[in-house]
Coordinates of C-alpha atoms in Angstrom, one line a residue:
Chain A
M320 CA 37.6 22.8 -40.7
N321 CA 39.5 24.0 -43.8
A322 CA 38.1 22.3 -47.0
Y323 CA 40.1 19.8 -48.7
P324 CA 41.5 21.1 -52.1
V325 CA 40.3 18.4 -54.5
F326 CA 42.0 18.3 -58.1
F327 CA 40.1 16.1 -60.9
V328 CA 42.9 15.8 -63.4
S329 CA 43.0 14.2 -66.9
D330 CA 44.5 14.2 -70.4
R331 CA 41.1 14.0 -71.7
T332 CA 37.6 15.5 -70.5
G333 CA 38.1 14.7 -67.1
L334 CA 34.6 12.9 -66.8
T335 CA 36.1 9.7 -65.6
S336 CA 38.2 11.4 -62.8
E337 CA 35.3 13.6 -61.6
N338 CA 33.0 10.6 -61.7
M339 CA 35.4 8.5 -59.6
G340 CA 36.3 11.1 -57.3
N341 CA 32.9 12.4 -56.7
A342 CA 31.6 8.7 -56.2
L343 CA 34.4 8.4 -53.5
L344 CA 34.1 11.9 -51.8
E345 CA 30.2 11.3 -51.5
Q346 CA 31.0 8.8 -48.9
F347 CA 32.3 11.1 -46.5
I348 CA 29.5 13.2 -45.4
G349 CA 30.1 16.4 -43.6
I350 CA 33.6 16.9 -44.8
P351 CA 34.2 20.0 -47.0
F352 CA 35.7 19.8 -50.2
K353 CA 36.8 22.3 -52.8
R354 CA 36.6 20.9 -56.2
A355 CA 38.6 21.9 -59.4
T356 CA 39.0 19.9 -62.5
Y357 CA 42.0 20.1 -65.1
P358 CA 41.1 18.5 -68.2
F359 CA 43.1 18.3 -71.5
L360 CA 46.5 18.0 -69.6
D361 CA 48.3 16.9 -72.5
T362 CA 51.7 18.4 -72.4
P363 CA 54.7 18.3 -69.8
E364 CA 54.3 22.0 -69.5
K365 CA 50.7 21.9 -68.4
A366 CA 51.5 19.1 -66.0
H367 CA 54.3 21.4 -64.4
A368 CA 52.1 24.1 -64.2
L369 CA 49.4 22.3 -62.5
V370 CA 52.0 20.7 -60.0
Q371 CA 52.8 24.4 -58.9
I372 CA 49.1 25.1 -58.4
I373 CA 48.5 21.8 -56.3
N374 CA 51.6 22.8 -54.0
Q375 CA 50.3 26.3 -53.5
A376 CA 47.1 24.7 -52.4
A377 CA 49.0 22.4 -50.0
E378 CA 50.8 25.4 -48.6
Q379 CA 47.6 26.5 -47.1
G380 CA 47.9 23.8 -44.5
T381 CA 45.4 20.9 -45.9
R382 CA 47.0 18.2 -48.1
P383 CA 45.2 18.2 -51.5
L384 CA 43.5 15.2 -53.0
V385 CA 44.3 14.4 -56.7
F386 CA 42.2 12.2 -58.6
S387 CA 43.9 11.3 -61.8
S388 CA 42.8 9.5 -64.8
V389 CA 45.9 10.5 -67.0
V390 CA 46.5 7.9 -69.4
N391 CA 49.9 9.2 -70.5
N392 CA 52.9 7.9 -68.3
E393 CA 55.1 10.8 -68.5
I394 CA 52.3 13.3 -67.7
R395 CA 51.2 11.1 -64.9
A396 CA 54.7 10.8 -63.4
I397 CA 54.8 14.7 -63.3
V398 CA 51.6 15.1 -61.7
T399 CA 52.5 12.5 -59.0
T400 CA 55.3 14.7 -57.8
A401 CA 52.9 17.3 -56.4
N402 CA 52.4 17.5 -52.7
A403 CA 49.1 15.8 -52.3
F404 CA 47.3 12.6 -51.6
H405 CA 47.2 10.7 -55.0
L406 CA 44.6 8.3 -56.2
S407 CA 45.4 7.2 -59.7
F408 CA 42.8 5.3 -61.6
F409 CA 45.3 3.9 -64.3
D410 CA 48.1 3.1 -61.7
A411 CA 45.4 1.1 -59.6
F412 CA 44.0 -0.9 -62.2
L413 CA 45.8 -1.0 -65.7
G414 CA 48.7 -3.4 -64.5
K415 CA 46.4 -5.8 -63.2
L416 CA 44.2 -5.8 -66.4
E417 CA 47.4 -6.3 -68.5
E418 CA 48.2 -9.5 -66.5
E419 CA 44.7 -10.8 -66.8
L420 CA 44.4 -10.1 -70.6
N421 CA 48.0 -11.1 -71.1
A422 CA 48.5 -8.0 -73.4
P423 CA 50.0 -4.7 -73.2
A424 CA 47.9 -1.5 -72.8
S425 CA 48.5 1.0 -75.4
H426 CA 49.1 3.7 -72.8
I427 CA 48.0 6.4 -75.4
V428 CA 45.0 8.6 -75.3
Q429 CA 42.0 6.6 -77.2
S430 CA 42.0 7.5 -81.0
R431 CA 38.6 8.9 -82.0
V432 CA 38.1 7.0 -85.3
Q433 CA 34.5 5.8 -84.3
N434 CA 33.3 9.2 -83.3
V435 CA 31.5 10.0 -86.6
E436 CA 29.2 7.0 -86.3
K437 CA 28.7 7.9 -82.5
Y438 CA 27.9 11.5 -83.5
D439 CA 25.4 10.3 -86.1
A440 CA 23.6 8.2 -83.5
R441 CA 23.5 10.9 -81.2
M442 CA 22.6 13.6 -83.8
E443 CA 19.5 11.5 -85.0
A444 CA 18.4 10.7 -81.7
V445 CA 18.7 14.2 -80.3
N446 CA 16.9 15.4 -83.8
F447 CA 14.3 12.8 -83.0
A448 CA 13.6 14.0 -79.4
L449 CA 13.5 17.6 -80.4
N450 CA 11.1 16.9 -83.5
H451 CA 8.9 14.7 -81.3
D452 CA 8.6 16.6 -78.2
D453 CA 5.0 16.7 -77.2
G454 CA 4.2 14.0 -79.7
I455 CA 2.8 14.6 -82.9
S456 CA 1.9 11.6 -85.2
D457 CA 1.4 7.9 -85.2
K458 CA 4.3 7.6 -87.7
D459 CA 6.7 9.4 -85.2
F460 CA 5.8 6.9 -82.4
Q461 CA 6.5 4.0 -84.8
A462 CA 10.1 5.2 -85.1
A463 CA 10.4 5.7 -81.3
D464 CA 12.4 3.2 -79.1
V465 CA 10.5 4.3 -76.3
I466 CA 7.5 6.8 -75.5
L467 CA 7.5 8.8 -72.3
M468 CA 4.1 9.5 -71.1
G469 CA 3.2 11.9 -68.3
V470 CA 1.3 15.2 -67.2
S471 CA 2.6 18.5 -68.2
R472 CA 6.0 19.3 -66.5
S473 CA 6.4 15.8 -65.1
G474 CA 10.0 15.7 -66.5
K475 CA 9.6 14.1 -70.1
T476 CA 11.7 16.5 -72.1
P477 CA 15.0 16.5 -70.0
T478 CA 14.8 12.7 -69.7
C479 CA 14.1 12.1 -73.6
L480 CA 16.9 14.6 -74.5
Y481 CA 19.4 12.8 -71.9
L482 CA 18.4 9.2 -73.5
A483 CA 19.3 10.7 -76.7
L484 CA 22.5 12.2 -75.7
Q485 CA 24.0 9.5 -73.4
Y486 CA 22.4 6.3 -75.2
G487 CA 21.3 7.4 -78.6
I488 CA 17.9 6.2 -77.8
R489 CA 15.2 7.5 -79.9
A490 CA 12.6 8.9 -77.2
A491 CA 9.3 10.4 -78.0
N492 CA 7.0 11.9 -75.4
Y493 CA 3.3 12.0 -75.0
P494 CA 1.7 14.6 -72.8
L495 CA -1.4 13.2 -70.9
T496 CA -4.0 16.1 -71.4
P497 CA -7.0 16.6 -68.9
E498 CA -9.1 14.9 -71.7
D499 CA -6.8 11.8 -71.7
L500 CA -6.9 11.8 -67.9
D501 CA -10.8 11.8 -68.0
T502 CA -11.1 8.2 -69.9
D503 CA -10.4 4.8 -68.8
D504 CA -8.7 4.0 -72.3
L505 CA -5.2 4.7 -73.5
P506 CA -5.1 7.8 -75.6
R507 CA -5.8 6.6 -79.3
M508 CA -2.3 7.9 -80.3
V509 CA -0.3 5.7 -78.2
K510 CA -2.8 2.6 -77.9
N511 CA -0.9 0.8 -80.7
H512 CA 2.4 1.2 -79.1
Q513 CA 1.7 0.0 -75.4
N514 CA 4.9 -2.1 -75.3
K515 CA 7.0 1.3 -75.8
L516 CA 5.4 3.3 -73.2
F517 CA 7.0 4.3 -70.0
G518 CA 5.2 6.6 -67.5
L519 CA 6.7 9.4 -65.4
T520 CA 4.9 10.7 -62.2
I521 CA 5.8 13.4 -59.9
E522 CA 4.8 14.2 -56.5
P523 CA 1.9 16.8 -56.6
D524 CA 3.6 19.4 -54.3
R525 CA 6.6 19.3 -56.6
L526 CA 4.5 19.6 -59.7
H527 CA 2.6 22.5 -58.1
H528 CA 6.0 24.4 -57.6
I529 CA 7.0 23.8 -61.0
R530 CA 3.9 24.9 -62.6
Q531 CA 3.7 27.8 -60.4
E532 CA 6.9 29.1 -61.8
R533 CA 5.4 28.9 -65.4
R534 CA 1.9 30.1 -64.9
P535 CA 1.6 31.5 -61.5
D536 CA -1.7 31.3 -59.6
S537 CA -3.3 29.5 -62.6
G538 CA -5.8 26.6 -62.4
Y539 CA -3.2 24.6 -64.2
A540 CA -0.6 25.3 -61.3
S541 CA -3.1 24.8 -58.6
L542 CA -2.2 22.2 -55.9
K543 CA -5.8 20.6 -56.5
T544 CA -5.4 20.3 -60.3
C545 CA -1.8 18.9 -59.7
R546 CA -3.0 16.4 -57.1
Q547 CA -6.0 15.2 -59.5
E548 CA -3.8 15.0 -62.6
V549 CA -1.1 13.0 -61.0
A550 CA -3.9 10.7 -59.3
D551 CA -5.5 9.9 -62.8
A552 CA -2.2 9.5 -64.6
Q553 CA -1.0 6.9 -62.0
A554 CA -4.5 5.2 -62.3
I555 CA -3.9 5.1 -66.3
F556 CA -0.3 3.4 -65.8
R557 CA -1.6 1.0 -63.3
R558 CA -4.8 0.0 -65.3
H559 CA -2.7 -0.6 -68.6
R560 CA 0.3 -2.0 -66.6
I561 CA 2.5 0.5 -67.9
P562 CA 5.9 0.6 -66.0
F563 CA 6.4 4.1 -64.4
A564 CA 8.8 6.0 -62.1
N565 CA 8.5 9.0 -59.8
T566 CA 10.8 11.6 -61.2
T567 CA 10.6 13.7 -57.7
H568 CA 13.6 12.2 -56.1
K569 CA 15.6 11.0 -59.1
S570 CA 18.3 12.3 -61.2
V571 CA 17.8 12.3 -65.0
E572 CA 20.7 9.8 -64.8
E573 CA 19.0 7.5 -62.7
L574 CA 15.5 7.8 -64.5
A575 CA 17.4 7.1 -67.8
V576 CA 18.8 3.7 -66.6
E577 CA 15.5 2.7 -65.0
I578 CA 13.8 3.2 -68.6
L579 CA 16.4 1.2 -70.2
Q580 CA 15.9 -1.5 -67.8
A581 CA 12.1 -1.5 -67.8
C582 CA 11.9 -1.3 -71.5
S583 CA 14.9 -3.7 -72.4
L584 CA 16.6 -1.0 -74.3
K585 CA 20.3 -1.0 -75.1
R586 CA 22.7 2.0 -75.9
R587 CA 22.9 2.7 -79.6
F588 CA 26.7 3.5 -79.3
Chain B
M593 CA 39.4 -15.1 -80.2
N594 CA 36.5 -15.3 -77.8
A595 CA 35.1 -12.1 -76.6
Y596 CA 35.7 -11.5 -73.0
P597 CA 32.3 -11.1 -71.2
V598 CA 32.4 -7.8 -69.4
F599 CA 30.2 -7.0 -66.6
F600 CA 29.6 -3.3 -65.2
V601 CA 27.9 -3.7 -61.9
S602 CA 26.5 -1.0 -59.5
D603 CA 24.0 -0.7 -56.8
R604 CA 23.3 2.9 -58.5
T605 CA 23.2 3.8 -62.2
G606 CA 26.3 2.0 -63.4
L607 CA 27.6 5.1 -65.0
T608 CA 30.9 5.1 -62.7
S609 CA 31.5 1.5 -63.4
E610 CA 30.7 2.0 -67.2
N611 CA 33.0 4.9 -67.3
M612 CA 36.0 3.3 -65.4
G613 CA 35.6 0.0 -67.1
N614 CA 35.5 1.6 -70.6
A615 CA 38.2 3.8 -70.0
L616 CA 40.6 0.8 -69.1
L617 CA 39.0 -1.4 -71.8
E618 CA 39.9 1.3 -74.7
Q619 CA 43.6 0.8 -73.7
F620 CA 43.4 -2.7 -75.3
I621 CA 43.0 -2.3 -78.9
G622 CA 42.2 -5.4 -81.0
I623 CA 40.7 -7.4 -78.1
P624 CA 37.1 -8.2 -78.3
F625 CA 34.7 -7.5 -75.4
K626 CA 31.2 -8.2 -74.8
R627 CA 29.6 -5.7 -72.6
A628 CA 26.8 -5.8 -70.3
T629 CA 25.6 -3.4 -67.5
Y630 CA 23.7 -4.5 -64.3
P631 CA 22.7 -1.4 -62.5
F632 CA 20.5 -0.9 -59.3
L633 CA 22.0 -4.3 -57.8
D634 CA 20.7 -3.4 -54.4
T635 CA 19.6 -6.5 -52.8
P636 CA 21.4 -9.8 -52.0
E637 CA 18.8 -11.7 -54.3
K638 CA 19.8 -9.6 -57.2
A639 CA 23.5 -10.0 -56.3
H640 CA 23.1 -13.9 -56.2
A641 CA 21.2 -13.9 -59.5
L642 CA 24.1 -11.9 -61.1
V643 CA 26.7 -14.5 -59.9
Q644 CA 24.9 -17.3 -61.7
I645 CA 24.8 -15.2 -64.7
I646 CA 28.5 -14.4 -64.6
N647 CA 29.5 -18.1 -63.7
Q648 CA 27.5 -19.3 -66.8
A649 CA 29.3 -16.8 -68.9
A650 CA 32.8 -18.2 -67.3
E651 CA 31.7 -21.7 -68.4
Q652 CA 31.9 -20.8 -72.1
G653 CA 35.8 -20.8 -71.6
T654 CA 36.8 -17.2 -71.3
R655 CA 37.0 -15.7 -67.7
P656 CA 34.7 -12.8 -67.5
L657 CA 35.9 -9.2 -66.3
V658 CA 33.9 -7.6 -63.7
F659 CA 34.0 -3.7 -63.0
S660 CA 32.3 -3.1 -59.7
S661 CA 31.4 0.3 -58.3
V662 CA 28.9 -1.3 -55.6
V663 CA 29.0 0.8 -52.4
N664 CA 27.0 -1.6 -50.3
N665 CA 29.6 -4.1 -48.5
E666 CA 27.4 -7.2 -48.4
I667 CA 26.2 -6.8 -52.0
R668 CA 30.0 -6.3 -53.0
A669 CA 30.9 -9.5 -51.0
I670 CA 28.5 -11.4 -52.8
V671 CA 29.5 -10.4 -56.4
T672 CA 33.1 -11.2 -55.5
T673 CA 32.2 -14.7 -55.2
A674 CA 31.5 -14.9 -59.0
N675 CA 34.1 -17.0 -61.1
A676 CA 35.7 -13.6 -62.7
F677 CA 38.5 -11.1 -62.7
H678 CA 37.2 -8.5 -60.5
L679 CA 38.3 -4.7 -60.3
S680 CA 36.2 -3.2 -57.4
F681 CA 36.4 0.7 -57.6
F682 CA 35.6 1.2 -53.9
D683 CA 37.9 -1.7 -52.5
A684 CA 40.7 -0.2 -54.5
F685 CA 40.4 3.3 -53.2
L686 CA 37.9 3.9 -50.3
G687 CA 40.3 2.4 -47.5
K688 CA 43.1 4.4 -48.7
L689 CA 41.0 7.7 -48.8
E690 CA 39.4 6.6 -45.1
E691 CA 43.2 6.8 -43.9
E692 CA 43.9 10.2 -45.7
L693 CA 40.7 11.8 -44.4
N694 CA 41.0 10.1 -41.0
A695 CA 37.3 9.4 -41.2
P696 CA 35.0 6.5 -41.9
A697 CA 33.2 6.3 -45.3
S698 CA 29.3 5.9 -44.9
H699 CA 29.4 2.7 -47.0
I700 CA 25.9 3.6 -48.0
V701 CA 24.4 4.5 -51.3
Q702 CA 24.4 8.4 -51.5
S703 CA 21.2 10.1 -50.3
R704 CA 19.6 12.2 -52.9
V705 CA 18.6 15.1 -50.9
Q706 CA 20.2 17.7 -53.3
N707 CA 18.6 16.4 -56.2
V708 CA 15.8 18.9 -56.5
E709 CA 18.2 21.7 -56.6
K710 CA 20.0 20.0 -59.2
Y711 CA 17.0 19.2 -61.0
D712 CA 15.9 22.8 -61.2
A713 CA 19.3 24.0 -62.5
R714 CA 19.0 21.5 -65.4
M715 CA 15.5 22.0 -66.1
E716 CA 16.2 25.8 -66.3
A717 CA 19.2 25.2 -68.4
V718 CA 17.4 22.8 -70.8
N719 CA 14.4 25.1 -71.3
F720 CA 16.9 27.6 -71.8
A721 CA 18.7 25.8 -74.6
L722 CA 15.2 24.6 -76.1
N723 CA 13.7 28.1 -76.2
H724 CA 16.9 29.7 -77.4
D725 CA 17.6 27.2 -80.1
D726 CA 18.6 29.2 -83.1
G727 CA 18.7 32.3 -81.2
I728 CA 15.8 34.9 -81.1
S729 CA 16.3 38.0 -79.1
D730 CA 18.8 40.1 -77.5
K731 CA 17.3 39.7 -74.1
D732 CA 17.8 35.8 -74.5
F733 CA 21.8 36.5 -75.2
Q734 CA 21.7 38.5 -72.0
A735 CA 20.7 35.7 -69.9
A736 CA 22.9 33.2 -71.6
D737 CA 26.2 32.0 -70.0
V738 CA 27.7 31.1 -73.8
I739 CA 26.3 31.7 -77.1
L740 CA 27.5 29.0 -79.6
M741 CA 27.9 30.3 -83.3
G742 CA 28.4 28.5 -86.4
V743 CA 26.8 27.7 -89.8
S744 CA 23.7 25.6 -90.0
R745 CA 24.2 21.9 -88.9
S746 CA 27.7 22.5 -87.6
G747 CA 26.7 20.8 -84.1
K748 CA 25.4 23.7 -82.1
T749 CA 22.1 22.2 -80.9
P750 CA 23.5 18.9 -79.4
T751 CA 26.5 20.8 -77.7
C752 CA 23.8 23.4 -76.2
L753 CA 21.7 20.5 -74.9
Y754 CA 24.7 18.8 -73.3
L755 CA 26.0 21.7 -71.8
A756 CA 22.7 22.3 -70.0
L757 CA 22.1 18.5 -69.1
Q758 CA 25.5 17.9 -67.8
Y759 CA 26.7 21.3 -66.3
G760 CA 23.5 23.3 -66.1
I761 CA 24.9 25.9 -68.3
R762 CA 22.6 28.2 -70.2
A763 CA 23.8 27.9 -73.8
A764 CA 22.1 29.9 -76.7
N765 CA 23.0 29.4 -80.2
Y766 CA 23.4 31.7 -82.9
P767 CA 23.2 30.2 -86.7
L768 CA 25.5 32.1 -89.1
T769 CA 23.3 32.9 -92.0
P770 CA 24.7 33.5 -95.6
E771 CA 24.1 37.2 -95.2
D772 CA 26.0 37.1 -91.9
L773 CA 29.0 35.4 -93.7
D774 CA 28.9 37.9 -96.4
T775 CA 30.0 40.8 -94.2
D776 CA 33.1 41.8 -92.1
D777 CA 31.1 42.9 -88.9
L778 CA 29.9 40.5 -86.3
P779 CA 26.2 39.9 -86.8
R780 CA 24.3 42.7 -84.9
M781 CA 22.4 40.4 -82.5
V782 CA 25.6 39.2 -81.0
K783 CA 27.7 42.2 -81.3
N784 CA 27.1 43.2 -77.8
H785 CA 27.9 39.9 -76.2
Q786 CA 31.3 39.1 -77.8
N787 CA 32.8 37.8 -74.5
K788 CA 30.1 35.0 -74.5
L789 CA 30.6 33.8 -78.1
F790 CA 32.3 30.5 -78.9
G791 CA 32.3 29.4 -82.5
L792 CA 31.9 25.9 -83.8
T793 CA 33.4 24.8 -87.3
I794 CA 33.1 21.5 -89.3
E795 CA 35.1 20.0 -92.1
P796 CA 33.2 20.9 -95.3
D797 CA 33.1 17.2 -96.4
R798 CA 31.4 16.4 -93.1
L799 CA 29.0 19.2 -93.4
H800 CA 28.1 18.2 -96.9
H801 CA 27.4 14.7 -96.0
I802 CA 25.2 16.0 -93.0
R803 CA 23.4 18.4 -95.1
Q804 CA 22.7 16.0 -98.0
E805 CA 20.7 13.7 -95.5
R806 CA 18.7 16.8 -94.9
R807 CA 18.1 18.3 -98.2
P808 CA 19.7 16.1 -100.7
D809 CA 21.2 17.7 -103.9
S810 CA 20.2 21.2 -102.7
G811 CA 22.6 24.3 -103.1
Y812 CA 22.6 24.5 -99.4
A813 CA 23.9 20.8 -99.3
S814 CA 26.5 21.2 -102.1
L815 CA 30.1 20.7 -101.3
K816 CA 30.9 24.2 -102.8
T817 CA 28.5 26.0 -100.4
C818 CA 29.7 24.1 -97.5
R819 CA 33.4 24.9 -98.4
Q820 CA 32.5 28.6 -98.8
E821 CA 30.4 29.0 -95.6
V822 CA 33.0 27.2 -93.4
A823 CA 35.7 29.4 -94.7
D824 CA 33.7 32.5 -94.0
A825 CA 32.6 31.5 -90.6
Q826 CA 36.3 30.6 -89.6
A827 CA 37.4 34.2 -91.1
I828 CA 34.8 35.7 -88.7
F829 CA 36.0 33.8 -85.8
R830 CA 39.6 34.7 -86.3
R831 CA 38.7 38.3 -87.2
H832 CA 36.8 39.0 -84.2
R833 CA 39.1 36.7 -82.0
I834 CA 36.4 34.3 -81.2
P835 CA 37.6 31.0 -79.7
F836 CA 36.3 28.1 -81.7
A837 CA 36.5 24.3 -82.2
N838 CA 36.1 21.9 -84.9
T839 CA 33.4 19.4 -84.2
T840 CA 34.2 16.9 -86.8
H841 CA 36.6 14.7 -84.8
K842 CA 35.3 15.4 -81.3
S843 CA 32.6 14.1 -79.0
V844 CA 30.0 16.4 -77.5
E845 CA 31.7 15.5 -74.2
E846 CA 35.1 17.0 -75.5
L847 CA 33.4 19.9 -77.0
A848 CA 31.4 20.8 -73.8
V849 CA 34.7 20.7 -71.7
E850 CA 36.5 22.7 -74.3
I851 CA 34.0 25.4 -74.2
L852 CA 33.9 25.4 -70.5
Q853 CA 37.7 26.1 -70.5
A854 CA 37.6 28.6 -73.2
C855 CA 34.9 30.6 -71.6
S856 CA 35.9 30.1 -67.9
L857 CA 32.5 28.6 -67.1
K858 CA 32.0 26.4 -64.1
R859 CA 29.4 23.7 -63.7
R860 CA 26.0 25.2 -62.0
F861 CA 25.6 22.0 -60.0

């Protein structure tokens, strides 16, 4: 079966059309797709050039799929002339929403006046995550929105960074050391911040694999150590009623949303 | 004017419905919206509870807007009973796509079998960005997909991290020092990697503001220094034909996509 040529088209970043298109394509298991993204399609010239590319793909025999989130009416109209199956996000929804709100849509690409604020919130959160990676002082934890706790290589750092970049959340992290895992108490440093704690756990096999990459054939990486540390960490989470998630089969996106829910956190921008 | 209650609803993370909804709502400038996201709506019980919440919001007098990307048919049907204006992503597009592909949609929430690979690509890229923040050795640059170059606080780090998390791209960064800015040559360390370079620049006023936060009233933060450094950096970019972008009015998302385009990079997952 020839792969369907798929075009994600946007006059902005293309993230919305990629998102929309992939959510739909995921529903068709076993059908091959060949994806390409065309962002910043913001002039009629670029649109005409893309139409040619789509038409050339169509000539190979399989009608292309075009997922468009182009805001500009003129550009969108040009794209629609391509020989393809078109799903246009704004065509499908914008008219209905105009009716409901009884107001005209601006039909212009969003202005970016608020980006300085948004950028500041992000920068602050990213710097927080970077400076507080593998937690340092109690003062740091006071300023945190959430403290991710888990054994070494359980996925704390990427999750902290994602929370910072995507939601402007100040996420600190606390690595559970072998000493921490040996006691029944919560580690001294996080004891006073129990309401901010969220635990990350991971399947021992997976942890073993990750640690092997880092320090091959060490005690640290051995399956036995991994099993013991994970069991101890989960016991701590349960004993102290710390909500926790298993990172093994979850994307960073899923983990982040789960943490926001469990800790009642809201995006900062 | 009462704010419209807006509900982003999903049986997964809610990122698609937030994305879709916000792209549409941005088109209505001056109309107030009060947003809430309900992710992981994966049982009939949760769906019924949400219907109650939406109906309560409706009783306040302004009909709520519901943006749904719920995949599961049963859950979606329950949500639809709420007293609200519904825009359902899958209802709008999935039937049409089934016709075009001549295949039935699975109507189940995507399986996550591929996440281990995706996670590995991300982890590797995130670790790369973290280990190579403020560039160290030539060996590091050899392994990089792209090297972001700019003066201190021009926005390199969050952009590198975003490229890593969102696209699995290994992005290193090279901070232009006052010494680098004084010479006509490219800095020795990046000279052999000119095809991987991308420049970041920033408006001097904004840079001044950011540096003031960090080192108030220093020479480093002075508007004069900021003006000079930015001018010197841009001169280097132009002289050596390094593509560059101004970070001042751009989101990290926009910068990332611009960099992918300019450097012909593709997402790694």
